[in-house]
Coordinates of C-alpha atoms in Angstrom, one line a residue:
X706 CA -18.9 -21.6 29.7
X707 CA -19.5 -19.2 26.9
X708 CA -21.6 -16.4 27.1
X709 CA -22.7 -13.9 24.7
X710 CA -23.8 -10.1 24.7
X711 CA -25.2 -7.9 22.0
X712 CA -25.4 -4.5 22.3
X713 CA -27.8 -2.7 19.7
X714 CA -27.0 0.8 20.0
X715 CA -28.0 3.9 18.6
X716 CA -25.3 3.6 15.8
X717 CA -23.6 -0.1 15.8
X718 CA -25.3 -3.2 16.8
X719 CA -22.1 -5.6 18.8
X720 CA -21.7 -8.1 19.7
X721 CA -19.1 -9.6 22.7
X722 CA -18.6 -13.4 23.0
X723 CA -17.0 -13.8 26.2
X724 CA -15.3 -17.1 27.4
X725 CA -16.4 -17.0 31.3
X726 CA -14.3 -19.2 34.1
X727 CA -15.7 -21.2 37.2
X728 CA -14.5 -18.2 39.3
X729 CA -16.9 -16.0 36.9
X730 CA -13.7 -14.4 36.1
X731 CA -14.1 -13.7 32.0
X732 CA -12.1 -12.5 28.6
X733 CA -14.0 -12.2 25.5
X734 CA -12.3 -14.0 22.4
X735 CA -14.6 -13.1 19.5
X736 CA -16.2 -9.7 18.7
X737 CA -19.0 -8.4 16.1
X738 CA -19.5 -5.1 15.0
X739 CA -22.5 -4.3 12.4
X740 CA -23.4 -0.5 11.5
X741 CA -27.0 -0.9 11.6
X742 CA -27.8 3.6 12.2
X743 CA -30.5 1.9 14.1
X744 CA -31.0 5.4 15.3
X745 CA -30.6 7.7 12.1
X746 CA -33.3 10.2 11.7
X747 CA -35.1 9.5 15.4
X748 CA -34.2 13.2 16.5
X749 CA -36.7 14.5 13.4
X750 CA -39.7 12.0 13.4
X751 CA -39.2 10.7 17.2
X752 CA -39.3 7.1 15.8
X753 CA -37.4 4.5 14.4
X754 CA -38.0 4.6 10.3
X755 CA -38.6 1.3 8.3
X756 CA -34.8 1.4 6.6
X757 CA -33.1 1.3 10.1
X758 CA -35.5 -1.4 11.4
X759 CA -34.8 -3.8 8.1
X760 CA -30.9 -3.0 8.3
X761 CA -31.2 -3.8 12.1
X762 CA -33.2 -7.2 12.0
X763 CA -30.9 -8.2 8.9
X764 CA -27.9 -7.8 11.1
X765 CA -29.5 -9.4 14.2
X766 CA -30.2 -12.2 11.9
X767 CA -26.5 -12.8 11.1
X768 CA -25.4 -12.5 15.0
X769 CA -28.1 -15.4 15.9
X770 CA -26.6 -17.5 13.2
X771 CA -23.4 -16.8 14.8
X772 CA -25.1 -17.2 18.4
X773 CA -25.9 -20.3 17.4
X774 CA -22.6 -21.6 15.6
X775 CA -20.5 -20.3 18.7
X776 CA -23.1 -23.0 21.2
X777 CA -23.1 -20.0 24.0
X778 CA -24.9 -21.0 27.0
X779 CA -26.7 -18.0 27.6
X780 CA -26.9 -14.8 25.7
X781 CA -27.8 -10.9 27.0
X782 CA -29.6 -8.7 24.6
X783 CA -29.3 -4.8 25.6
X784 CA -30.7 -2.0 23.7
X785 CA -29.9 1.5 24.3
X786 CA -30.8 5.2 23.4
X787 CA -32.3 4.3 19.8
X788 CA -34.8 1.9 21.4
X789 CA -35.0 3.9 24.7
X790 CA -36.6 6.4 22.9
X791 CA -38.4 5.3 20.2
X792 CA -42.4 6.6 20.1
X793 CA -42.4 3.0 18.2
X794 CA -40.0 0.8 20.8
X795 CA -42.6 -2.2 22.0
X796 CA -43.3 -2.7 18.5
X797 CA -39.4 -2.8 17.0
X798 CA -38.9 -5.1 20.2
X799 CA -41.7 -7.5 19.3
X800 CA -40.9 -7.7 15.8
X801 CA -37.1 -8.5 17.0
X802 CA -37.9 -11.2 19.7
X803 CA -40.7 -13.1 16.4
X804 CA -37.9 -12.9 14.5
X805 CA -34.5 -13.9 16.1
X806 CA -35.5 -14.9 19.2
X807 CA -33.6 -12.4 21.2
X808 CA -35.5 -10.6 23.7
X809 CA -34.1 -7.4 24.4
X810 CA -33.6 -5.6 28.0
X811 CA -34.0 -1.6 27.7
X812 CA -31.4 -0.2 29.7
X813 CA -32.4 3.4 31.0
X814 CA -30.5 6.1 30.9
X815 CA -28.9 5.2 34.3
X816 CA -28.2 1.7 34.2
X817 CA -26.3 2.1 31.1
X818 CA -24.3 4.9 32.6
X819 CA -23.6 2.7 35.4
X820 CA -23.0 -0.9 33.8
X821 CA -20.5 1.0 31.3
X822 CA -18.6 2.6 34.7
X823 CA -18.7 -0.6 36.1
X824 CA -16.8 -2.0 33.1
X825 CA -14.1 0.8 32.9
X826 CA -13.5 0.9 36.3
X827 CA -12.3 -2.3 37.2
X828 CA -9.9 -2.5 33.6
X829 CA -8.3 0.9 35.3
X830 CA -6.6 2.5 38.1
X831 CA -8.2 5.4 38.4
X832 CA -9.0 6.4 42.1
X833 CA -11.2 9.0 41.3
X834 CA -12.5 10.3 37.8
X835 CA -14.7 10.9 35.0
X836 CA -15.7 7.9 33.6
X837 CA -17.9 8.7 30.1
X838 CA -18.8 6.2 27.3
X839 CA -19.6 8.4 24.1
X840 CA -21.8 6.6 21.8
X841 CA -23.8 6.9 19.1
X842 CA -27.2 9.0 20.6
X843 CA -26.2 9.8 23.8
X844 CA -22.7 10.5 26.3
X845 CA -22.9 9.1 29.5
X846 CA -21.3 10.2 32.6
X847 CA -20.2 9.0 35.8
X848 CA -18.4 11.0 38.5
X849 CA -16.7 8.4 41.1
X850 CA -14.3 8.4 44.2
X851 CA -12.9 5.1 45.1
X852 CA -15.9 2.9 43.1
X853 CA -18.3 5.3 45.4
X854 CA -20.5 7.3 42.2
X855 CA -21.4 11.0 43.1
X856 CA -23.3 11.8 40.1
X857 CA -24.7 10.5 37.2
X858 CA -25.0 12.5 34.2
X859 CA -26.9 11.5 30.4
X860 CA -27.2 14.4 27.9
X861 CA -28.3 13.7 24.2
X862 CA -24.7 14.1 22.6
X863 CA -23.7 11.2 20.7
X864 CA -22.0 11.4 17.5
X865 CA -24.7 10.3 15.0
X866 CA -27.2 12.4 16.6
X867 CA -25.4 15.4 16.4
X868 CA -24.4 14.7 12.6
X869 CA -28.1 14.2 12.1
X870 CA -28.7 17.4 13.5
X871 CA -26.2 19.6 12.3
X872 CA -24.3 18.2 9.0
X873 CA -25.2 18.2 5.4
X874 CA -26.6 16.0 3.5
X875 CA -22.6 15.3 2.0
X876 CA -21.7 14.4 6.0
X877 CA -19.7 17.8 6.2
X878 CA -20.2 21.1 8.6
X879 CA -21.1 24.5 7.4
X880 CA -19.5 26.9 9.7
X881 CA -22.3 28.2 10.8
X882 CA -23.9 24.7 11.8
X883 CA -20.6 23.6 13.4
X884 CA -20.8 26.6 15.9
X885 CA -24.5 25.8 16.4
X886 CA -23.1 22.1 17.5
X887 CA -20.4 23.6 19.5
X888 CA -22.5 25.7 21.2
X889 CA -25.5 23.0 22.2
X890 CA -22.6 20.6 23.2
X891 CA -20.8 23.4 25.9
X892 CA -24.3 24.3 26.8
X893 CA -25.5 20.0 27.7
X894 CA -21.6 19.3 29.3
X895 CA -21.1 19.7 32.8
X896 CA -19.8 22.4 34.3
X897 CA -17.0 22.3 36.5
X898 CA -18.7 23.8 39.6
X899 CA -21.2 20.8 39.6
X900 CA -18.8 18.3 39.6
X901 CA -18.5 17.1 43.6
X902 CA -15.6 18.1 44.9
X903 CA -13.2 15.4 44.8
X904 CA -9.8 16.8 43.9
X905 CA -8.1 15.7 41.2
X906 CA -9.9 13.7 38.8
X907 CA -8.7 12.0 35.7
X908 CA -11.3 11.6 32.6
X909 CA -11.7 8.1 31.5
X910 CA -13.1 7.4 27.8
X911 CA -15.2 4.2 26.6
X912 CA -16.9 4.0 23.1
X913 CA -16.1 3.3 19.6
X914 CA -15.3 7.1 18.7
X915 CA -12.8 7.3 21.6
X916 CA -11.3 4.0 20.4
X917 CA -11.1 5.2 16.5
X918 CA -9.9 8.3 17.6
X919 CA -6.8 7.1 19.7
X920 CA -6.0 4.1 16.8
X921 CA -5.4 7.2 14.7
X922 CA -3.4 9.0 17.3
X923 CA -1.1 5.9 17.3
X924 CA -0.8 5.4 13.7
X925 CA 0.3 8.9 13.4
X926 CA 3.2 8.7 16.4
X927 CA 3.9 5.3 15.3
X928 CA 2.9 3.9 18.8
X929 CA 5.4 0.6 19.7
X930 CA 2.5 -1.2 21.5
X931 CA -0.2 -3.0 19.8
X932 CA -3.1 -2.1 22.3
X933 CA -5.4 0.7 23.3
X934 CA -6.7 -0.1 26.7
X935 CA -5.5 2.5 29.1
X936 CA -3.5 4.5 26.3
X937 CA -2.9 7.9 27.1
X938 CA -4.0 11.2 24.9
X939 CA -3.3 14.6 25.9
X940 CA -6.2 17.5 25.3
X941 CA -3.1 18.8 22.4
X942 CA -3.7 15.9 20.7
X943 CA -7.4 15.3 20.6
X944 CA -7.8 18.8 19.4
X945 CA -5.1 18.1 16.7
X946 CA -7.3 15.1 15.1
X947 CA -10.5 16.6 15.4
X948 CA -8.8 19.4 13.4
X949 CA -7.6 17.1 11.3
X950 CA -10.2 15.0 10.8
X951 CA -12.8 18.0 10.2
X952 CA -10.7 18.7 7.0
X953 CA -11.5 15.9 5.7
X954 CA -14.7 14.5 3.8
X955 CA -16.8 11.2 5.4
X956 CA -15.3 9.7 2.6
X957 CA -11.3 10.3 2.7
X958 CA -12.0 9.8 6.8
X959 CA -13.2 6.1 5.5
X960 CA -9.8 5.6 3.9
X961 CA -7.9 5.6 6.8
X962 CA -7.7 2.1 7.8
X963 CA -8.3 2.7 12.0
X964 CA -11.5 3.9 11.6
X965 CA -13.4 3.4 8.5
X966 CA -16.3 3.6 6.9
X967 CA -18.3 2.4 9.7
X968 CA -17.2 5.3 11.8
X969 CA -16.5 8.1 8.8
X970 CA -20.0 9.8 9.6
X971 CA -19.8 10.7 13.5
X972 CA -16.3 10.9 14.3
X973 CA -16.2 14.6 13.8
X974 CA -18.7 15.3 16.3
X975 CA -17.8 13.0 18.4
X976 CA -14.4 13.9 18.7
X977 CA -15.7 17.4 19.2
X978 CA -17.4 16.1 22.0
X979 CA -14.4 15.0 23.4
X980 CA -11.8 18.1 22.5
X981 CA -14.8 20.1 24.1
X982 CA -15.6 18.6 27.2
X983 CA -11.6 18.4 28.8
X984 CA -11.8 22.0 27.8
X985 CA -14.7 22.7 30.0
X986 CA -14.0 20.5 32.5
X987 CA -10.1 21.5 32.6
X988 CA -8.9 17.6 32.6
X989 CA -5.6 18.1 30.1
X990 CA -5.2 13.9 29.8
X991 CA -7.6 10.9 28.5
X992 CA -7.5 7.5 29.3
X993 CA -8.7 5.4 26.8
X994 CA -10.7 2.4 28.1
X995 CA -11.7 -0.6 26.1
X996 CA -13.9 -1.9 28.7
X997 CA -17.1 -0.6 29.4
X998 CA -21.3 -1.5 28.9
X999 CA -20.9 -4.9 28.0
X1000 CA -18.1 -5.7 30.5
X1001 CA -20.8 -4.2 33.1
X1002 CA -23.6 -5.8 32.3
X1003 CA -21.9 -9.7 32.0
X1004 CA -20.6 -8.9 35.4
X1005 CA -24.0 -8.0 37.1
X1006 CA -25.5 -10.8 35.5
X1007 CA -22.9 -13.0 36.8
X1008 CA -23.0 -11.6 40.2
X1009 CA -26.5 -11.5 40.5
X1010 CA -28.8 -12.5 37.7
X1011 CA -32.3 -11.8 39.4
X1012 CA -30.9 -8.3 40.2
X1013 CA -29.6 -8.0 36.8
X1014 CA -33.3 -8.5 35.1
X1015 CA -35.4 -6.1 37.5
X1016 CA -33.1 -3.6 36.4
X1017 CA -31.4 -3.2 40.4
X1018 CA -28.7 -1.6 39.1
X1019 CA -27.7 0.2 42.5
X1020 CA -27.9 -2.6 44.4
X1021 CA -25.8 -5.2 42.5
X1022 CA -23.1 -1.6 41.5
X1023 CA -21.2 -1.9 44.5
X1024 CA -20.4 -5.8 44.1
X1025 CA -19.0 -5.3 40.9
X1026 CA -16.9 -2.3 41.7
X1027 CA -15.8 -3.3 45.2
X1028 CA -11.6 -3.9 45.2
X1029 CA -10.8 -7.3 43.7
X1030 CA -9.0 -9.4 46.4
X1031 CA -5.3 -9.6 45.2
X1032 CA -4.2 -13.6 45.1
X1033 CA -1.3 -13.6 46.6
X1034 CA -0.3 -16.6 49.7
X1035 CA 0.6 -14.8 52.9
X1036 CA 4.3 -15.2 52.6
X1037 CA 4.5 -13.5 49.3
X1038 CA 2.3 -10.7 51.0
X1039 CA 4.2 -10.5 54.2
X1040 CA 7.9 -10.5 52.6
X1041 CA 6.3 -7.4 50.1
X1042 CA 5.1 -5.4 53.1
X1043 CA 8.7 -6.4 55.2
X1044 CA 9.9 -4.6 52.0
X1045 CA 8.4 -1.7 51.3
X1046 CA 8.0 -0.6 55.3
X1047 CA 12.1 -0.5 54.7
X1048 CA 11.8 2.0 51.9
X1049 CA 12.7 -1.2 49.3
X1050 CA 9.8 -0.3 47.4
X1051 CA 8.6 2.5 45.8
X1052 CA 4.4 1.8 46.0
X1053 CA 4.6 2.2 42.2
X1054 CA 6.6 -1.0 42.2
X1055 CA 5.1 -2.5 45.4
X1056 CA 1.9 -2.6 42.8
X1057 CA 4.0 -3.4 39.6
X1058 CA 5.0 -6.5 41.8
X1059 CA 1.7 -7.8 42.8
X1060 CA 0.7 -7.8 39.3
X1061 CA 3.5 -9.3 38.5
X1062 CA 3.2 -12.3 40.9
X1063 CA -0.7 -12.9 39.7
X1064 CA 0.1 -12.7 35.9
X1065 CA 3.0 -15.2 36.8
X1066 CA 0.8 -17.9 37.9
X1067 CA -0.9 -18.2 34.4
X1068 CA 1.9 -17.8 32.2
X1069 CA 1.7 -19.7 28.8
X1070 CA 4.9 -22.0 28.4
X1071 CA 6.5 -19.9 25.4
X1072 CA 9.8 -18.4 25.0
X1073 CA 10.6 -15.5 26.4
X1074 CA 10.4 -13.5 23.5
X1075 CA 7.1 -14.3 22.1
X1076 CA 5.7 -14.3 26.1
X1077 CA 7.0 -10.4 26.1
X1078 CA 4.8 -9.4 23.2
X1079 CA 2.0 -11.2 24.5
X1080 CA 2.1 -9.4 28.1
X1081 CA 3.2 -6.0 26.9
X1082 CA 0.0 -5.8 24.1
X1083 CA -2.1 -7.6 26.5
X1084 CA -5.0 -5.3 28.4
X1085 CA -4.4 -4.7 31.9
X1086 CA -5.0 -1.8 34.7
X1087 CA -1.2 -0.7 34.8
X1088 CA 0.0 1.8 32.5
X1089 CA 1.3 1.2 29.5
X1090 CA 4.9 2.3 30.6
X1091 CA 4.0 0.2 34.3
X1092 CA 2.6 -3.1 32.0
X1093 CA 6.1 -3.1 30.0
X1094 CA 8.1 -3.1 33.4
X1095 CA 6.2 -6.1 34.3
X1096 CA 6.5 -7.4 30.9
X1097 CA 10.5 -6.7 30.8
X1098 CA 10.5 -8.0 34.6
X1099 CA 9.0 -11.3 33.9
X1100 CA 10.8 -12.3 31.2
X1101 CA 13.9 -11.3 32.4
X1102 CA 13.6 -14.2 35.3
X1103 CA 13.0 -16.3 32.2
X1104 CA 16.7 -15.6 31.4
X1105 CA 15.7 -14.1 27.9
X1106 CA 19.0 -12.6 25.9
X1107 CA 17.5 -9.9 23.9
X1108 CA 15.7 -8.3 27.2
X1109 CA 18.4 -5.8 26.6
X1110 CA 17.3 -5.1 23.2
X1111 CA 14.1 -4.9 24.4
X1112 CA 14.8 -2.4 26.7
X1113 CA 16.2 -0.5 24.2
X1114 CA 13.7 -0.6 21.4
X1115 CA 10.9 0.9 24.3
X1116 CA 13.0 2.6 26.6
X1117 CA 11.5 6.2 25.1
X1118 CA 8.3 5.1 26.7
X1119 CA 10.1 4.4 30.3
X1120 CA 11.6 6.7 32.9
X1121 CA 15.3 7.0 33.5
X1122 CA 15.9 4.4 36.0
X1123 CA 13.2 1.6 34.5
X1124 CA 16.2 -0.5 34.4
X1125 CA 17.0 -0.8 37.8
X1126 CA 13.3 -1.2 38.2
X1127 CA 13.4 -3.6 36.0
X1128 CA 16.0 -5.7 38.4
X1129 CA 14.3 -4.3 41.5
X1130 CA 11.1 -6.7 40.2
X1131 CA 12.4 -9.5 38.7
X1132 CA 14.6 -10.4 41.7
X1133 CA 11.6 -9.9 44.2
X1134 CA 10.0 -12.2 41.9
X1135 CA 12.4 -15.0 41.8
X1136 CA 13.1 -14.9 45.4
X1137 CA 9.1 -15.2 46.2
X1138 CA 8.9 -17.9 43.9
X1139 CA 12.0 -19.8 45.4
X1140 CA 10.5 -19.6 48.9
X1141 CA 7.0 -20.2 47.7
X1142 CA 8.2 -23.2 45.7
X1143 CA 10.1 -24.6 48.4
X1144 CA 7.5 -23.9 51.6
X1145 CA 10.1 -21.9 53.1
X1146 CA 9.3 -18.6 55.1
X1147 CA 11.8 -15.4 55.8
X1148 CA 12.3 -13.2 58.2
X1149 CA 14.4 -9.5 57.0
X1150 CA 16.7 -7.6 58.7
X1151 CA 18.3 -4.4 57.2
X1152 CA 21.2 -1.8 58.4
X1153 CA 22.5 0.7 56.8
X1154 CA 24.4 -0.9 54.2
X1155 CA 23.7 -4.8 54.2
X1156 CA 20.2 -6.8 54.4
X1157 CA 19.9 -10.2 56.2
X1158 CA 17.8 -13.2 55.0
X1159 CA 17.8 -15.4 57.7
X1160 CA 15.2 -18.6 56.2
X1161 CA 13.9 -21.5 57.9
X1162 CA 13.4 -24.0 55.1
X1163 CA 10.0 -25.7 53.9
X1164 CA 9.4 -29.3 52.9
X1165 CA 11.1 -29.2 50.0
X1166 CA 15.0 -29.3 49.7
X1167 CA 15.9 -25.9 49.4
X1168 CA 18.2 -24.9 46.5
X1169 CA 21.4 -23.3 48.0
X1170 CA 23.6 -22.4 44.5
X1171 CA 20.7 -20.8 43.1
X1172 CA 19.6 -18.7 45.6
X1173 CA 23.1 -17.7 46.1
X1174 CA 22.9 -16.4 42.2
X1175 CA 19.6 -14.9 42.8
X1176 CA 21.4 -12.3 45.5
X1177 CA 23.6 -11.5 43.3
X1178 CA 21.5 -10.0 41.6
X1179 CA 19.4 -8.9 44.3
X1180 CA 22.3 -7.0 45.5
X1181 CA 23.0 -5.1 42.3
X1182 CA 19.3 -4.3 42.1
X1183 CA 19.0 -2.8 45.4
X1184 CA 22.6 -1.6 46.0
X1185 CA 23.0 -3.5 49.1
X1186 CA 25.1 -6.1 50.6
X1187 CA 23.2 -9.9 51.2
X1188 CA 23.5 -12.4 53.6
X1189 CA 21.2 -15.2 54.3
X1190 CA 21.4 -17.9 56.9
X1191 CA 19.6 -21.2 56.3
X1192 CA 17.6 -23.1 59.2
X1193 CA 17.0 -26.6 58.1
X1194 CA 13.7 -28.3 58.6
X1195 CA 15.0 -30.8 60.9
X1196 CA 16.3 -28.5 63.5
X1197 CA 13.7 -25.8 62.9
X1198 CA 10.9 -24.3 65.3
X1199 CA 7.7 -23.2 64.5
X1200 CA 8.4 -21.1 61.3
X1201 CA 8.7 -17.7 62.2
X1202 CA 7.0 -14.8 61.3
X1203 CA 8.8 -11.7 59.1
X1204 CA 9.9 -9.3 62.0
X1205 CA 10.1 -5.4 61.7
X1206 CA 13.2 -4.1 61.8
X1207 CA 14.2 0.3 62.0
X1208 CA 17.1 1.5 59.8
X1209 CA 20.4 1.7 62.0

């Protein structure tokens, strides 16, 4: 089923089509983005003027048109900030829904904050953070501990407002202006001290400053990968593009190719929001995070679509966020635990590995070389660093040759002993996949030197040689001597379950 959702926001109008599975599982294969400054000049007049408005219904035009040419069974209009705020919203809103049909649901300030943590939060792996989405009127903020939100914060920052407010009429800062910005923006951010007290948090970014702002970053390092979710920025580096970037005029920012004209007018400010707030906050790392409002609100409408129109944002939040149940069969579960309770498996590749296993279930049947590039630049809640051990795991098993090559041309992104990572996975992998594929069950046995597989067989003849090869390898991976005993089917009992065993 395809669904669609537009987002008309306070700078860009977007829009998402997402292609959504009978699971309500979802990946969005087209996207829209229109600069429609819906919002430009609201801060002086308190309304939306008659240029914005004609740009906007112009551009909301085209995405019906393209509504309509994709078929999507059902499309979700949200308006933000601009319209939130607007002395002249019901009437902008009526002359939208005469005009294009599209009948737009105001988020508040709340439910956007929330639908946009929702959406970051399940694309990352972030225990406990800062989740923001910067956008073009306002920054939103969400403080959370395990999915669990402990505050909720919306301050008036966005990047177009504040050029509004404080640029010239060329797009550029005066000096005095740009301390006047810096100033309001410390005084609206958070301080630390009212922050709950969770620890150590990590700052996740959504919105299409924090986007423009790490393409540039990579274009300057000459990044490897060709993907941002989950990229990694250090406060160093944010301050050294808005530095950058503040040199330059709207107009030479335009000329660089990763962010454009579209985004040449608030990407200062915005970036100063940025720079300024892991100063204040003391958070020295962003993760960048692709996923946000729209992934939010498609998932509460999918969970619960009554919910979703009353505006019951709170009570449909914890659905979304709650742990996704990891689809793994209870012998792949039970021989990863046997594993890692004998020290086997560092948790970092215990979760490595589980990925692994679920990505290797819906595989495309390419060769190996052209399925690494599309799992390494695909999005995904490891690392970047974690996503290219699974990649270089996976397609390992697929007996690629160049997977050395491989190794080497990324290896600067991996830590010293990736490689036997890197074998530690993939032979986990194939040995799952052999008993999994064969109905067979295992139970483990380790000393100090030497494991011992003893297997009672499944249904399904069970492949002697190439399990024999496969511990081979195992046993260079793991640095341990492997034996296995097979129980045939016909003289088995009741298959037995995996059984502890303490190091001798």
């Amino acid at each position: 089923m395809k669904i669609s959702v537009i987002d008309l926001g306070y700078n860009s109008l977007k829009l998402v089509n997402y292609d959504v599975r009978i699971d309500n599982t979802f990946s969005a294969y087209s996207q829209h983005s229109i600069l429609a400054r819906l919002g430009e000049g609201l801060d002086k007049t308190g309304f939306l003027n008659d240029d914005s408005i004609i740009r906007t219904v112009k551009a909301l035009k085209l995405l019906q048109q393209t509504v309509k040419f994709e078929s999507s069974a059902q499309v979700l209009p949200v308006a933000t900030s601009a319209v939130r705020e607007a002395g002249n919203k019901d009437q902008f809103l009526a002359l939208v829904s005469g005009e294009t049909g599209f009948d737009f649901k105001v988020l508040s300030d709340r439910e956007e904050a929330l639908y946009s943590f929702a959406g970051s939060y399940t694309a990352t792996n972030v225990p406990a953070g800062i989740f923001f989405d910067l956008g073009g009127g306002t920054l939103e903020m969400v403080i959370a501990e395990k999915s669990r939100v402990r505050r909720v914060f919306s301050t008036p920052l966005g990047g177009l407002r504040l050029t509004d407010l404080y640029a010239t009429d060329n797009g550029r800062f005066t000096k005095k202006n740009y301390a006047k910005m810096s100033d309001r923006i410390l005084e609206l951010l958070p301080d630390r001290k009212e922050l709950p007290q969770l620890g150590k948090l990590e700052l996740v970014g959504a919105g299409g400053t924090v986007r423009a702002i790490a393409r540039y970053h990579q274009m300057i390092i000459d990044y490897p990968l060709d993907k941002l979710h989950n990229y990694l920025m250090d406060i160093n580096s944010v301050e050294l593009i808005h530095r950058t970037l503040r040199k330059m005029s709207p107009k030479q920012i335009g000329n660089i190719p990763v962010i454009g004209e579209d985004r040449a007018k608030s990407i200062v400010a915005g970036s100063l929001v940025i720079q300024l707030m892991m100063r204040k906050l003391k958070i020295p790392q962003l993760v960048v995070s692709t996923h946000g409002l729209r992934d939010g609100v498609l998932s509460a409408f999918l969970k619960d679509p009554r919910a979703y129109e009353k505006g019951s944002v709170d009570s449909i939040l914890p659905r979304l966020t709650s742990d996704k149940p990891v689809s793994l069969s209870a012998t792949s579960s039970r021989i990863i635990k046997a594993f890692a309770a004998r020290d086997l498996l560092d948790p970092q590749e215990q979760f490595i590995l589980v990925q692994a296993l679920e990505e290797a279930q819906k595989l495309p049947l390419y060769d190996p070389e052209t399925l690494f590039y599309i799992i390494a630049n695909s999005d995904s809640v490891l690392t970047h660093s974690e996503h290219l051990l699974l990649a270089l795991s996976l397609v390992r098993i697929r007996g690629l040759r160049g997977a050395d090559w491989l190794y080497a041309k990324y290896k600067d992104m991996l830590e010293k002993d990736a490689k036997n990572t890197i074998k530690r996975i993939s032979s986990m992998i194939t040995l799952i996949e052999i008993l999994e594929k064969t109905g067979s069950d295992l139970q483990v046995t380790l000393s100090a030197h030497q494991i011992r597989l003893r297997i009672s067989s499944g249904k399904q003849d069970f492949p002697t040689a190439l399990f024999k090869n496969t511990l081979k390898d195992f046993e260079n991976a793991f640095k341990l001597e492997a034996q296995f005993s097979l129980t045939p089917i016909s003289s088995q009992k009741p298959a037995p379950e995996i059984l502890s065993s303490e190091k001798s």
